PDB file of C-alpha atoms in Angstrom:
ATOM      1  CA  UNK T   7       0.000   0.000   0.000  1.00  0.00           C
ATOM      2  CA  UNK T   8       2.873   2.769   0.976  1.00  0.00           C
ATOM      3  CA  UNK T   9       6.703   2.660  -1.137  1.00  0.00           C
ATOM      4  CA  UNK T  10       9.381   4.128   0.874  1.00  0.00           C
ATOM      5  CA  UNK T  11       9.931   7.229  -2.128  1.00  0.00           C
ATOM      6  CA  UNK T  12      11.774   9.086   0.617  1.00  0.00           C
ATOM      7  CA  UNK T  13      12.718   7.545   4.129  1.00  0.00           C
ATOM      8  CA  UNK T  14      13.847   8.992   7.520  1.00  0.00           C
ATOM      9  CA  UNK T  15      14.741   7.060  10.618  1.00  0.00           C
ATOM     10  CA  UNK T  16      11.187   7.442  12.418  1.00  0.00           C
ATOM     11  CA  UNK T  17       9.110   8.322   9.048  1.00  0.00           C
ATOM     12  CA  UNK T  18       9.071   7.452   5.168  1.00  0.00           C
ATOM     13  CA  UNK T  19       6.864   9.838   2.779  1.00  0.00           C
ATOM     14  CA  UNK T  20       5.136   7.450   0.264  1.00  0.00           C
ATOM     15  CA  UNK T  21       2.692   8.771  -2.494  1.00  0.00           C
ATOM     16  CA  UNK T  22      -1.134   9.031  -1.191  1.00  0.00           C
ATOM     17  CA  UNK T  23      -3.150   5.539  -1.394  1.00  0.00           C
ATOM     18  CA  UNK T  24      -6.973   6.307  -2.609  1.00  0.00           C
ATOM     19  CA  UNK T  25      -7.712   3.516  -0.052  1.00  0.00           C
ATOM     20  CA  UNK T  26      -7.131   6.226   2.706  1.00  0.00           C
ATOM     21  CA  UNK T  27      -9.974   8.583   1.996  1.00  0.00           C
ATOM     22  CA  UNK T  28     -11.554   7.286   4.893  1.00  0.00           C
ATOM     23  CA  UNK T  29      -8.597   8.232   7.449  1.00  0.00           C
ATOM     24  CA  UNK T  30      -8.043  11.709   5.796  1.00  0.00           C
ATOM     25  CA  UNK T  31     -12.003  12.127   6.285  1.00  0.00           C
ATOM     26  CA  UNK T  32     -11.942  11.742   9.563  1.00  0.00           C
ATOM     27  CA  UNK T  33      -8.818  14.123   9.935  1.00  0.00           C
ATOM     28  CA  UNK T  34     -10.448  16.890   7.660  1.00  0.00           C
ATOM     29  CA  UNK T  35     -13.536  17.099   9.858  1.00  0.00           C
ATOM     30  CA  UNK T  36     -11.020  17.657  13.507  1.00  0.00           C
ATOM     31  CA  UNK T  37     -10.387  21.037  14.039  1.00  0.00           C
ATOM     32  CA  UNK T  38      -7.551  20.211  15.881  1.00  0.00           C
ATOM     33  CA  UNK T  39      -6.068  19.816  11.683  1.00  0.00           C
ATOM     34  CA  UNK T  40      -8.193  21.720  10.242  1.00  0.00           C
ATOM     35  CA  UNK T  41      -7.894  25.121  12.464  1.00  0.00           C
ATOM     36  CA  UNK T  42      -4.293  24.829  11.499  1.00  0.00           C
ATOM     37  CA  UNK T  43      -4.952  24.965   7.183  1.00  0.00           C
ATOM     38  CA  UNK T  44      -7.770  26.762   7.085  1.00  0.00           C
ATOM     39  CA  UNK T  45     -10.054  24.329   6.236  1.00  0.00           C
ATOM     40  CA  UNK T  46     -12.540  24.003   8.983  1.00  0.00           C
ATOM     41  CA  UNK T  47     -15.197  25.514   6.933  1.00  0.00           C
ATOM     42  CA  UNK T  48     -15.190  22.775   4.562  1.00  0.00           C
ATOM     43  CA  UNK T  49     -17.453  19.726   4.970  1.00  0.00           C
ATOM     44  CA  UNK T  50     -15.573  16.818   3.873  1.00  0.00           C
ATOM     45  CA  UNK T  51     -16.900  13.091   3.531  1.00  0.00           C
ATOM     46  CA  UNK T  52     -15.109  10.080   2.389  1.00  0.00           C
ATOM     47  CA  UNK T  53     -16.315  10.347  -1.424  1.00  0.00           C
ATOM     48  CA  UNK T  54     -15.229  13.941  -1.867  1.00  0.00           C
ATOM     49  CA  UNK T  55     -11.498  12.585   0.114  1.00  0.00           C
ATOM     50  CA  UNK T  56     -11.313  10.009  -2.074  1.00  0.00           C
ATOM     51  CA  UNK T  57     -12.194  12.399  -5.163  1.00  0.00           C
ATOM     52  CA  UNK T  58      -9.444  14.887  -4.082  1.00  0.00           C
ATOM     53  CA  UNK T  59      -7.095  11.643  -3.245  1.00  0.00           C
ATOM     54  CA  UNK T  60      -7.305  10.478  -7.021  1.00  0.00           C
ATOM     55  CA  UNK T  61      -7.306  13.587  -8.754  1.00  0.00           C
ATOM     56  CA  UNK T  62      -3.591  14.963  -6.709  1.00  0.00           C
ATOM     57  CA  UNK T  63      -1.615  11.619  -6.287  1.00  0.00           C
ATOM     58  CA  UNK T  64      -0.695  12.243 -10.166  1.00  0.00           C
ATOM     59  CA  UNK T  65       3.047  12.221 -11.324  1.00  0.00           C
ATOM     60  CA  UNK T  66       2.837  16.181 -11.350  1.00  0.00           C
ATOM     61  CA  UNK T  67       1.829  16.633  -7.880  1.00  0.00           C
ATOM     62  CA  UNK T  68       4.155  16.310  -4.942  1.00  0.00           C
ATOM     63  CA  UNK T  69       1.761  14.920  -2.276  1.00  0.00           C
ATOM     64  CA  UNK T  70       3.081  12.343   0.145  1.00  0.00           C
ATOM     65  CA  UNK T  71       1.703  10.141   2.853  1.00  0.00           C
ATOM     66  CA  UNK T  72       3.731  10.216   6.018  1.00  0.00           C
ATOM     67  CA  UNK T  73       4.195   6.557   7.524  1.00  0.00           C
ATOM     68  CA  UNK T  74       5.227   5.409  10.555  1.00  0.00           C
ATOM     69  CA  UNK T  75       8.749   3.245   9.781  1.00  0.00           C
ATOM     70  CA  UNK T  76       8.149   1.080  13.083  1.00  0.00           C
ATOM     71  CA  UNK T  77       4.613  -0.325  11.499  1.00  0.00           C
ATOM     72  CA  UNK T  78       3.583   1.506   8.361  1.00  0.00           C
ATOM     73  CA  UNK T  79       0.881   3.350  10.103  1.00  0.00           C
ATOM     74  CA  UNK T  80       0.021   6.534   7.612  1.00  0.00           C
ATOM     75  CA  UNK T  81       0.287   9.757  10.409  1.00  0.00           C
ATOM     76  CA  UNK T  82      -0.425  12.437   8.295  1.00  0.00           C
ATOM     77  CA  UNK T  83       0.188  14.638   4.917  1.00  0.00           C
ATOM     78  CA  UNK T  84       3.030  16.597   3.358  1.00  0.00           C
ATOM     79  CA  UNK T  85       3.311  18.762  -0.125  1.00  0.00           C
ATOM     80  CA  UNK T  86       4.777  20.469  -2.409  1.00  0.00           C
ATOM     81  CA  UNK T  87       2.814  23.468  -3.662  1.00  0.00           C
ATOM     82  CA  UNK T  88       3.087  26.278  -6.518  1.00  0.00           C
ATOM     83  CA  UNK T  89       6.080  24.283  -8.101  1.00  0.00           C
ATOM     84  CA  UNK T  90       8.261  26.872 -10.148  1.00  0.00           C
ATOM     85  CA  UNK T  91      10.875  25.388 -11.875  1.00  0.00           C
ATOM     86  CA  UNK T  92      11.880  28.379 -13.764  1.00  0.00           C
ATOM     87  CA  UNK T  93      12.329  30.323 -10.453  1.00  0.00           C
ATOM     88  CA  UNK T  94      13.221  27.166  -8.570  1.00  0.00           C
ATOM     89  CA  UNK T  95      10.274  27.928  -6.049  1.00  0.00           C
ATOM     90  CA  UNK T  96       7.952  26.198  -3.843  1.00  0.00           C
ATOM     91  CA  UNK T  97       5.689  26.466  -1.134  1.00  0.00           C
ATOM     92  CA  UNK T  98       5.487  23.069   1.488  1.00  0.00           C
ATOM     93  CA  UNK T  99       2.458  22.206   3.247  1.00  0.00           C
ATOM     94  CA  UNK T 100       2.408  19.877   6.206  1.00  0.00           C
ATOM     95  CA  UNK T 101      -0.248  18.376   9.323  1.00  0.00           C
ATOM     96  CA  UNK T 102       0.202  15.230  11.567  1.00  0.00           C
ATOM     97  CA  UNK T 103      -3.528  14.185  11.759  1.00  0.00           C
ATOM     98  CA  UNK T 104      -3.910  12.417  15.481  1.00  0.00           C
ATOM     99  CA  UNK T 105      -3.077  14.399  18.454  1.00  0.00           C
ATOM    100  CA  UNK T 106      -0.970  11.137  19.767  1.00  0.00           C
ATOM    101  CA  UNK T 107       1.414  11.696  16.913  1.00  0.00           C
ATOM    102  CA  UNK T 108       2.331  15.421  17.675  1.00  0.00           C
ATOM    103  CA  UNK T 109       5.223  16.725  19.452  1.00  0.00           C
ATOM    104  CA  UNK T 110       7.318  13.359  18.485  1.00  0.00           C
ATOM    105  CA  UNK T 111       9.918  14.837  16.137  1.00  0.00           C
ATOM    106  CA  UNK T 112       7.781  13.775  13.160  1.00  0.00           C
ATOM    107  CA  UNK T 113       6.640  17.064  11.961  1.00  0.00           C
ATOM    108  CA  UNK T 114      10.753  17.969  12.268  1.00  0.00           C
ATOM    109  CA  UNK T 115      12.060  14.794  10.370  1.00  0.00           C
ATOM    110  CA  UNK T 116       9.269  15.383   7.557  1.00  0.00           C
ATOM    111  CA  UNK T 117      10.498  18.637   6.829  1.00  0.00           C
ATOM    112  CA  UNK T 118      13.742  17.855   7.030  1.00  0.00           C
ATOM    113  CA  UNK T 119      13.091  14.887   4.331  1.00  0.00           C
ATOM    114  CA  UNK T 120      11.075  17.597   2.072  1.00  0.00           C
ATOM    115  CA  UNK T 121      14.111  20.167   1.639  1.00  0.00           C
ATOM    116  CA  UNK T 122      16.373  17.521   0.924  1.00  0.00           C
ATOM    117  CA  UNK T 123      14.180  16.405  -1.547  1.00  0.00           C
ATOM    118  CA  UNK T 124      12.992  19.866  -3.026  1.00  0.00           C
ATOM    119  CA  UNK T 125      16.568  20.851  -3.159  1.00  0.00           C
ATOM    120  CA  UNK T 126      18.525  17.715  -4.700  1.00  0.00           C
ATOM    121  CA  UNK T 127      15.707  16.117  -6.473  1.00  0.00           C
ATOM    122  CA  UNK T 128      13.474  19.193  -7.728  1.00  0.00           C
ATOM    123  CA  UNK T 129      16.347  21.487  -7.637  1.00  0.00           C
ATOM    124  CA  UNK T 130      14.925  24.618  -5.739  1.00  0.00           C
ATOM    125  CA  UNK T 131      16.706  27.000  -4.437  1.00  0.00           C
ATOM    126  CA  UNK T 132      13.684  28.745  -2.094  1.00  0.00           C
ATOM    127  CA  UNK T 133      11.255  27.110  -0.274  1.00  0.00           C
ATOM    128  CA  UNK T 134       8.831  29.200   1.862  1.00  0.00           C
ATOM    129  CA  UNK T 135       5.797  28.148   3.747  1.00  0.00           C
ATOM    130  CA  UNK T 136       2.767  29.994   5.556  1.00  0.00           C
ATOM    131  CA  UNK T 137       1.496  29.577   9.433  1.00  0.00           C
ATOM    132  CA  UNK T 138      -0.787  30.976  11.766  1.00  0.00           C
ATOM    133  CA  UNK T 139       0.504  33.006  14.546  1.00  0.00           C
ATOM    134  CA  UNK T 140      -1.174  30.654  17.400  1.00  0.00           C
ATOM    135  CA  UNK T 141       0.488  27.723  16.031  1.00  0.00           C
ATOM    136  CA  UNK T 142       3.386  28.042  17.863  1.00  0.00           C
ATOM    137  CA  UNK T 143       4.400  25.067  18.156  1.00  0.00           C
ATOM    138  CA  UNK T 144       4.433  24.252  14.204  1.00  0.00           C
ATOM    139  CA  UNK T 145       6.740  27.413  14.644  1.00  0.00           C
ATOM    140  CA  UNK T 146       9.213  26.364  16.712  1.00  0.00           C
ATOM    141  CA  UNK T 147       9.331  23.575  14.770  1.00  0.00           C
ATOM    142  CA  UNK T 148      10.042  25.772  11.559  1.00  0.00           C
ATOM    143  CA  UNK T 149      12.384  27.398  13.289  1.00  0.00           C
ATOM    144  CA  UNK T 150      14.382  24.449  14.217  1.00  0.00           C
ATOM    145  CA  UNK T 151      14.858  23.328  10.873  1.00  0.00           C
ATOM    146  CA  UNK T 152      16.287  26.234   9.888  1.00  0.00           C
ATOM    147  CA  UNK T 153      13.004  28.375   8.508  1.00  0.00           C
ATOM    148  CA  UNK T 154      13.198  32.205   8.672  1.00  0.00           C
ATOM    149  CA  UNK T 155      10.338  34.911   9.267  1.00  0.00           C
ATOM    150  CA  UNK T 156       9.962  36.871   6.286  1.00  0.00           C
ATOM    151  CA  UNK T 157       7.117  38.441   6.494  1.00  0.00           C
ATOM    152  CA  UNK T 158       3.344  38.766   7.968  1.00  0.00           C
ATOM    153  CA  UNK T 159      -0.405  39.036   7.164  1.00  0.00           C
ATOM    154  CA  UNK T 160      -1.644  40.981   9.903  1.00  0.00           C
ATOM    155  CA  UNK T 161      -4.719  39.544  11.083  1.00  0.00           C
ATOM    156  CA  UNK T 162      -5.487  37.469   8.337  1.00  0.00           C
ATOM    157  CA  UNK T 163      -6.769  34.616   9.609  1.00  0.00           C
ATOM    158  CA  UNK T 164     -10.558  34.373  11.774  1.00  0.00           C
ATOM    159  CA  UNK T 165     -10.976  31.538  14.112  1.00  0.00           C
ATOM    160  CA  UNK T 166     -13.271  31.130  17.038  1.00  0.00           C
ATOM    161  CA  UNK T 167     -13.988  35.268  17.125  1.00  0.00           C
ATOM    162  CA  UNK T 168     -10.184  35.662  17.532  1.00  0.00           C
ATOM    163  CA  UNK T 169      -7.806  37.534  14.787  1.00  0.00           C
ATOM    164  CA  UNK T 170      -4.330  35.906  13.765  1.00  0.00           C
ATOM    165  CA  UNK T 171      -1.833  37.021  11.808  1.00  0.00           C
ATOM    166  CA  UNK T 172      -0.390  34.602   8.890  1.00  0.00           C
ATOM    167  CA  UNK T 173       3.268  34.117   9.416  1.00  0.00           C
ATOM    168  CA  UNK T 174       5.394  33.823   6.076  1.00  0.00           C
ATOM    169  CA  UNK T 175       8.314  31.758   6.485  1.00  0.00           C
ATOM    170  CA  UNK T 176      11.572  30.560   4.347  1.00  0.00           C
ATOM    171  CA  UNK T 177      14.716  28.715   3.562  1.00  0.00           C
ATOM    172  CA  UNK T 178      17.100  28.585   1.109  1.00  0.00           C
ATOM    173  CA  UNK T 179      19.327  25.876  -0.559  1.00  0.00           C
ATOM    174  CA  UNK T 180      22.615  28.223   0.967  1.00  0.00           C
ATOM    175  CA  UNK T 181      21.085  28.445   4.370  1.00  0.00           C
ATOM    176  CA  UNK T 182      20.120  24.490   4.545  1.00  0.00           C
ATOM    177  CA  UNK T 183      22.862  23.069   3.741  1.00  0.00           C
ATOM    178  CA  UNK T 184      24.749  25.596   6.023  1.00  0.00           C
ATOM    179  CA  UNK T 185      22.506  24.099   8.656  1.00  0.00           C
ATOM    180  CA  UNK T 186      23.794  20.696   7.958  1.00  0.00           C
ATOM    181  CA  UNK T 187      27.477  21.456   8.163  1.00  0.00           C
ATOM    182  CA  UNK T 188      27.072  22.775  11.369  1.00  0.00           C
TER     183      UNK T 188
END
């Protein structure tokens, strides 16, 4: 059901299986994820997951499963977005669906195995991503792989009567492989 296209020590990112429409369902309907990429507006049943699952696990889309090495369990969803190989630009989109899987060093190896794979296999050279100021924790993560600030949209985002800003964040090829060295 997964492949192993790109493997940590803790997690592998596999291309998306249509068989989990079901599992990304029920993740697309927790706030918990869905607070976190703007989607808890959306109504999503298994049909319209497995809709969306066929139609962007093509060989021009960059979505990946993320699977547990220890027993192939599939944790959650990573992606590359607004591909520009003329600018060598992307945008990277990640969420670890069940609470029980947070704040395990997943989130950190997953991005970790996306740079390394936008920058030797796609060959980008900037790779930015977006996050809501109360998600500070998916911040500090950023931040630890080496992700820089670069800019905000002040109060952007509306959840539960409460204004956030949307934080604008990037690396570069220079500044990860610096990272590495040291």
């Amino acid at each position: 059901m997964y492949f192993k296209k790109i493997e940590g020590k803790k997690v592998y990112l596999s291309p998306m299986c249509v068989d989990d429409a079901e599992k990304f369902a029920k993740w697309m309907n927790d706030f918990q994820v869905t607070d976190k990429i703007n989607a808890s507006q959306n109504l999503v049943t298994v049909e319209n997951e497995r809709e969306w699952l066929e139609k962007n696990s093509g060989i021009s889309n960059y979505q990946f499963a993320i699977v547990k090495q220890e027993n192939d369990e599939l944790i959650g969803n990573c992606s590359f977005h607004d591909l520009n190989l003329i600018h060598q630009t992307a945008t990277i989109g990640i969420f670890i669906g069940d609470d029980e899987n947070r704040g395990k060093g997943y989130g950190s190896e997953v991005l970790q195995l996306l740079l390394s794979y936008g920058f030797n296999h796609l060959n980008l050279n900037n790779i930015m991503l977006a996050v809501y100021s109360f998600n500070e924790r998916a911040i500090a993560c950023y931040k630890k792989v080496g992700f820089k600030e670069i800019g905000r949209r002040r109060e952007a985002y509306f959840k539960n009567n409460e204004r956030y800003d949307e934080i604008y964040m990037d690396i570069l090829r220079s500044e990860f492989y610096e990272e590495k060295r040291q």
